[in-house]
């Protein structure tokens, strides 16, 4: 079996995270290896339960096999109710970053500590209607805030313009609190909004359709890197 050095140093400031949801699932190993060869920084993995969001993506066996081939940071976005049930499972499957939804957690502070106790970075995703101000009392415990720039559940949706305002508000909150939190944008990212999102304060850009449905995904990732350098 091939082994890869994971968690390679992240050289540039803006990280690009192709969302595997838009890959060809009949050619998953091919698509994972393509991302390995690209300038992408992270693999973004969308797990949906058909309850928190009106769609079901894929589950543990797919992530387990995918992780065997991936040589970059594995960023798992849980769109599921009661995510506490699966924190250890996702750690064992190879997740490096585990993001739960604010709207799915009753005891968010406890959930974040449980994620970190399993050796992962702890992320919190906010739906488009959820204010960043709600993170005021917990921001110092969060490694990554994922701002949803579409309603979660599907790839290929249109970017919600209000996201820019949320990025700026979140950046201000992080600075005011002296927190060490990355800002990730998820949904509808393209070459048309990438640079402006970074300008507003984004650190990680997730891109699904824009990368995988393009003619040359490796060149598309390189273009996103260049636009956000
Ligand atoms: C949406 C997912 C996204 C999605 C992004 O619920 O969380 O990660 O894959 O796909 P695009 O980039 O196509 O909007
Ligand atoms: Zn996602």
PDB file of N, CA and C in Angstrom, residues 67 69 73 124 157:
ATOM      1  N   UNK A  67      -9.694   8.026   2.222  1.00  0.00           N
ATOM      2  CA  UNK A  67      -8.589   8.487   3.068  1.00  0.00           C
ATOM      3  C   UNK A  67      -7.312   7.682   2.827  1.00  0.00           C
ATOM      4  N   UNK A  69      -6.120   6.962   0.046  1.00  0.00           N
ATOM      5  CA  UNK A  69      -5.435   7.490  -1.131  1.00  0.00           C
ATOM      6  C   UNK A  69      -5.113   8.971  -1.026  1.00  0.00           C
ATOM      7  N   UNK A  73      -4.644  17.205   3.919  1.00  0.00           N
ATOM      8  CA  UNK A  73      -5.512  17.340   5.092  1.00  0.00           C
ATOM      9  C   UNK A  73      -6.956  16.975   4.748  1.00  0.00           C
ATOM     10  N   UNK A 124     -16.814  24.852  13.193  1.00  0.00           N
ATOM     11  CA  UNK A 124     -18.251  25.111  13.340  1.00  0.00           C
ATOM     12  C   UNK A 124     -18.746  25.735  12.046  1.00  0.00           C
ATOM     13  N   UNK A 157     -24.811  25.262  -6.317  1.00  0.00           N
ATOM     14  CA  UNK A 157     -25.786  26.330  -6.092  1.00  0.00           C
ATOM     15  C   UNK A 157     -25.117  27.700  -6.237  1.00  0.00           C
TER      16      UNK A 157
END
